[in-house]
Amino acid sequence: MKKIKTLCPAKINLYLKVLDKRKDGYHNIDTSFQLIDLADEMSFEICEKDIFIDSNQDFLCGKSNTIYQSAKKIKQMFGIKNGIKINIKKKMPIGAGLGGGSSNAASTIVALKSLWGINADTSDLIDIAKSIGADVPFFIYGKNSSGRGIGEKLKSTDSIKENLLLIQPDVHNSTKDMFNELDMYRESNNFIADSEQNNFWDIFIKRDSTIRNFYEQNSSEYNLNLSGTGSCIYIRYNKKEELNKILKKIPSNWRFFFCKPLQYSPICYIK
């Protein structure tokens, strides 16, 4: 096999609790990951020597992204002589708490293991994944899971049954900045009450008046949830008729997506 095509699914966090900061700079968390069918498209093809990335997003065509970092790490670690051509069609929002970069990295690691004939099991790949990003091990694992540690201690869970409305405000959230802000709030005398669903909720809605107004207008009638450190908000629903009111209240410059839950990631089928 010289070419692989796959989909890289997004995730949401059904809940996210930040426990404490570690000496390595990461945070211990308690969370539940749910795969969804919003996905990027990726293909991988063996070439002679170097790593080439082509994409509909210019920032992915360089070296400062998780795809290139993952390919380079695998190539160096296992002494691979061949190169790889990677194409990615980005459909997931960026900086939205959906794990897009982590999903792309995981797909790269798994696809290159197959294409380059690398002798490594899932635990080996998860060890590599941890060095790329905290959410990458979950996407390597490829199944809905509870996550502890930095997110690498995984235990399989059942998929939710409801459909999902994802609402993406017109903001880009930096995961690093959100964790730093949470740390500062917790260390100061201005400690804020943490939301039961996601510890970043209070910080998130205080950052932007449009988001705060949307939350205040709709949270009593709809169960609004936050994924990761934001910015994607989601609602679980059974019938679209349940969403009639809130769809009319979404600001015109925000995006929204109707999604379904997945039990397994497509990368589980890469052999």
Coordinates of C-alpha atoms in Angstrom, one line a residue:
M1 CA 0.0 0.0 0.0
K2 CA 1.4 3.4 -1.0
K3 CA -1.5 5.7 -0.3
I4 CA -4.1 6.1 2.5
K5 CA -7.2 8.3 2.7
T6 CA -9.0 8.9 6.0
L7 CA -11.3 11.3 7.8
C8 CA -10.1 13.0 11.0
P9 CA -13.1 13.5 13.3
A10 CA -13.6 16.3 15.8
K11 CA -14.4 15.7 19.5
I12 CA -16.4 17.4 22.1
N13 CA -15.9 17.2 25.9
L14 CA -19.1 16.1 27.6
Y15 CA -17.5 17.5 30.7
L16 CA -14.1 19.0 31.6
K17 CA -12.6 19.5 35.0
V18 CA -9.1 20.9 35.5
L19 CA -7.6 19.4 38.7
D20 CA -4.1 20.8 39.2
K21 CA -1.0 22.0 37.4
R22 CA 1.8 19.6 37.0
K23 CA 5.6 20.2 37.1
D24 CA 5.9 19.6 33.4
G25 CA 3.5 22.6 32.7
Y26 CA 0.5 20.4 31.7
H27 CA -2.6 20.1 33.9
N28 CA -4.2 17.0 35.3
I29 CA -7.8 16.8 34.1
D30 CA -10.9 14.7 34.4
T31 CA -13.0 14.6 31.2
S32 CA -15.2 12.6 28.9
F33 CA -14.4 12.7 25.1
Q34 CA -17.1 12.1 22.5
L35 CA -16.2 11.7 18.8
I36 CA -18.5 13.5 16.3
D37 CA -18.9 13.3 12.5
L38 CA -17.5 16.8 11.7
A39 CA -14.2 15.9 10.1
D40 CA -11.2 17.0 8.1
E41 CA -10.2 14.9 5.0
M42 CA -6.6 13.7 4.8
S43 CA -4.5 11.6 2.4
F44 CA -1.0 10.3 2.6
E45 CA 1.2 9.0 -0.2
I46 CA 4.8 7.7 -0.1
C47 CA 7.4 9.7 -2.0
E48 CA 11.1 9.6 -2.2
K49 CA 12.5 11.7 0.6
D50 CA 11.0 14.8 2.3
I51 CA 7.7 15.7 4.0
F52 CA 5.3 17.7 1.8
I53 CA 2.0 19.1 3.0
D54 CA -0.7 20.6 0.7
S55 CA -3.9 22.1 2.2
N56 CA -6.8 24.5 1.7
Q57 CA -5.4 26.4 4.7
D58 CA -2.0 28.0 4.1
F59 CA -0.8 27.7 7.7
L60 CA -0.8 23.9 7.4
C61 CA 1.6 24.0 4.4
G62 CA 4.5 24.9 6.6
K63 CA 6.4 23.3 9.4
S64 CA 4.7 24.9 12.4
N65 CA 1.8 22.6 12.8
T66 CA 1.0 19.2 14.4
I67 CA 0.9 17.3 11.1
Y68 CA 4.5 18.2 10.1
Q69 CA 5.7 17.8 13.7
S70 CA 4.2 14.3 13.9
A71 CA 5.6 13.2 10.5
K72 CA 9.1 14.5 11.3
K73 CA 9.1 12.8 14.7
I74 CA 8.0 9.4 13.3
K75 CA 10.5 9.7 10.4
Q76 CA 13.5 10.5 12.8
M77 CA 12.5 8.1 15.6
F78 CA 12.3 5.1 13.3
G79 CA 15.0 6.1 10.8
I80 CA 12.7 6.2 7.8
K81 CA 14.3 6.9 4.4
N82 CA 11.1 7.5 2.4
G83 CA 9.2 10.8 2.4
I84 CA 5.5 11.5 2.5
K85 CA 3.1 13.7 0.6
I86 CA 0.2 14.8 2.8
N87 CA -3.0 16.6 1.7
I88 CA -5.5 17.9 4.1
K89 CA -8.8 19.5 3.4
K90 CA -9.7 21.4 6.6
K91 CA -13.4 21.5 7.5
M92 CA -13.2 21.8 11.3
P93 CA -13.1 25.3 12.8
I94 CA -9.7 26.2 14.2
G95 CA -9.3 27.3 17.9
A96 CA -12.7 26.0 18.7
G97 CA -12.0 23.3 21.3
L98 CA -12.8 20.5 18.9
G99 CA -9.3 18.9 18.8
G100 CA -8.7 19.5 15.1
G101 CA -4.9 19.8 15.3
S102 CA -4.8 16.8 17.6
S103 CA -7.0 14.7 15.3
N104 CA -4.8 15.6 12.3
A105 CA -1.7 14.6 14.3
A106 CA -3.1 11.2 15.3
S107 CA -4.2 10.4 11.8
T108 CA -0.7 11.3 10.6
I109 CA 0.9 9.0 13.2
V110 CA -1.4 6.0 12.4
A111 CA -1.2 6.4 8.6
L112 CA 2.6 6.7 8.6
K113 CA 2.9 3.6 10.8
S114 CA 1.0 1.7 8.2
L115 CA 2.6 3.2 5.1
W116 CA 6.1 3.0 6.4
G117 CA 5.7 -0.5 7.9
I118 CA 6.6 0.6 11.4
N119 CA 6.5 -2.1 14.1
A120 CA 4.8 -0.3 17.0
D121 CA 1.6 -1.0 19.0
T122 CA -1.0 1.4 20.3
S123 CA 0.8 2.1 23.6
D124 CA 4.0 3.1 21.6
L125 CA 2.0 5.4 19.4
I126 CA 0.3 7.0 22.5
D127 CA 3.7 7.7 24.0
I128 CA 4.7 9.5 20.8
A129 CA 1.3 11.3 20.7
K130 CA 1.9 12.7 24.2
S131 CA 4.9 14.7 23.0
I132 CA 2.8 16.3 20.3
G133 CA -0.2 17.4 22.4
A134 CA -2.5 16.5 25.3
D135 CA -5.5 15.4 23.2
V136 CA -3.5 13.4 20.6
P137 CA -3.5 10.2 22.7
F138 CA -7.3 10.2 22.7
F139 CA -7.5 10.4 18.9
I140 CA -4.9 7.6 18.6
Y141 CA -7.0 5.5 20.9
G142 CA -9.9 6.2 18.5
K143 CA -12.8 5.4 20.9
N144 CA -15.1 7.5 23.1
S145 CA -13.4 7.6 26.4
S146 CA -13.1 9.1 29.9
G147 CA -9.7 10.8 30.2
R148 CA -7.5 11.5 33.2
G149 CA -3.9 12.5 33.7
I150 CA -3.3 15.1 30.9
G151 CA -5.9 13.1 28.9
E152 CA -3.7 10.1 28.1
K153 CA -5.2 7.7 30.7
L154 CA -8.2 6.5 28.7
K155 CA -11.1 4.2 29.5
S156 CA -13.7 3.4 26.8
T157 CA -17.2 4.8 27.2
D158 CA -20.4 4.4 25.3
S159 CA -21.5 7.0 22.7
I160 CA -24.2 9.5 23.5
K161 CA -27.5 8.9 21.6
E162 CA -28.5 12.5 20.9
N163 CA -27.7 14.7 17.9
L164 CA -25.6 17.8 18.4
L165 CA -25.8 21.4 17.3
L166 CA -22.4 23.0 17.4
I167 CA -22.3 26.8 17.6
Q168 CA -19.0 28.5 16.8
P169 CA -18.7 32.1 18.0
D170 CA -16.5 34.4 15.8
V171 CA -13.5 34.1 18.2
H172 CA -10.3 32.0 18.2
N173 CA -9.5 30.6 21.6
S174 CA -5.9 29.8 22.6
T175 CA -5.8 26.7 24.8
K176 CA -2.6 27.9 26.5
D177 CA -4.1 31.3 27.2
M178 CA -7.2 29.8 28.7
F179 CA -5.3 27.5 31.0
N180 CA -3.1 30.4 32.1
E181 CA -6.1 32.6 32.8
L182 CA -7.8 29.8 34.8
D183 CA -4.6 29.4 36.9
M184 CA -4.5 33.1 37.6
Y185 CA -8.1 33.2 38.7
R186 CA -7.6 30.3 41.0
E187 CA -4.5 31.8 42.6
S188 CA -6.1 35.2 43.1
N189 CA -8.6 36.5 45.6
N190 CA -11.0 36.9 42.7
F191 CA -11.6 33.2 42.5
I192 CA -14.6 32.4 40.4
A193 CA -17.1 29.5 40.8
D194 CA -16.3 26.7 38.3
S195 CA -19.2 25.4 36.1
E196 CA -20.1 21.8 36.7
Q197 CA -20.0 21.0 32.9
N198 CA -16.7 22.8 32.1
N199 CA -14.4 24.7 34.3
F200 CA -13.7 27.2 31.6
W201 CA -17.3 28.4 31.2
D202 CA -17.0 31.4 33.5
I203 CA -13.8 32.7 32.0
F204 CA -15.1 32.1 28.5
I205 CA -18.3 34.2 28.9
K206 CA -16.5 37.0 30.7
R207 CA -14.1 37.5 27.8
D208 CA -16.6 38.6 25.2
S209 CA -19.9 40.6 25.6
T210 CA -21.6 39.0 22.6
I211 CA -21.0 35.5 24.0
R212 CA -22.0 36.6 27.4
N213 CA -25.3 38.0 26.1
F214 CA -26.0 34.9 24.0
Y215 CA -25.4 32.7 27.1
E216 CA -27.6 34.8 29.4
Q217 CA -30.4 34.9 26.8
N218 CA -30.4 31.1 26.2
S219 CA -28.9 29.2 29.1
S220 CA -32.2 29.0 31.1
E221 CA -34.1 27.4 28.2
Y222 CA -31.3 25.3 26.6
N223 CA -28.5 23.2 28.2
L224 CA -25.5 25.0 26.7
N225 CA -22.2 23.1 26.9
L226 CA -18.6 24.2 26.2
S227 CA -16.1 21.9 24.4
G228 CA -12.5 22.1 25.6
T229 CA -11.4 25.6 26.3
G230 CA -13.9 26.9 23.7
S231 CA -14.9 28.5 21.5
C232 CA -17.5 25.9 20.4
I233 CA -20.7 25.7 22.3
Y234 CA -23.0 22.7 21.8
I235 CA -26.5 21.5 22.5
R236 CA -27.6 17.9 22.6
Y237 CA -31.0 17.4 21.0
N238 CA -33.3 14.7 19.6
K239 CA -35.4 16.6 17.0
K240 CA -34.5 19.8 15.1
E241 CA -37.8 21.3 16.1
E242 CA -36.3 21.7 19.6
L243 CA -33.8 24.2 18.2
N244 CA -36.2 26.6 16.5
K245 CA -35.8 29.4 19.0
I246 CA -32.1 29.3 19.5
L247 CA -31.3 29.1 15.7
K248 CA -32.9 32.5 15.3
K249 CA -30.7 34.0 18.0
I250 CA -27.3 32.9 16.7
P251 CA -25.4 36.0 15.6
S252 CA -25.1 36.2 11.8
N253 CA -21.3 36.1 11.9
W254 CA -21.2 32.9 13.9
R255 CA -21.1 29.5 12.3
F256 CA -23.1 26.4 13.3
F257 CA -23.1 22.7 12.4
F258 CA -25.5 19.8 12.8
C259 CA -23.5 16.8 13.9
K260 CA -24.0 13.2 14.9
P261 CA -22.0 11.2 17.5
L262 CA -19.5 8.5 16.5
Q263 CA -18.5 5.4 18.5
Y264 CA -15.2 4.9 16.7
S265 CA -12.7 7.1 14.7
P266 CA -12.1 6.2 11.1
I267 CA -8.4 5.7 11.9
C268 CA -9.3 2.5 13.8
Y269 CA -9.8 1.0 10.3
I270 CA -6.3 1.9 9.0
K271 CA -4.3 -1.3 8.9

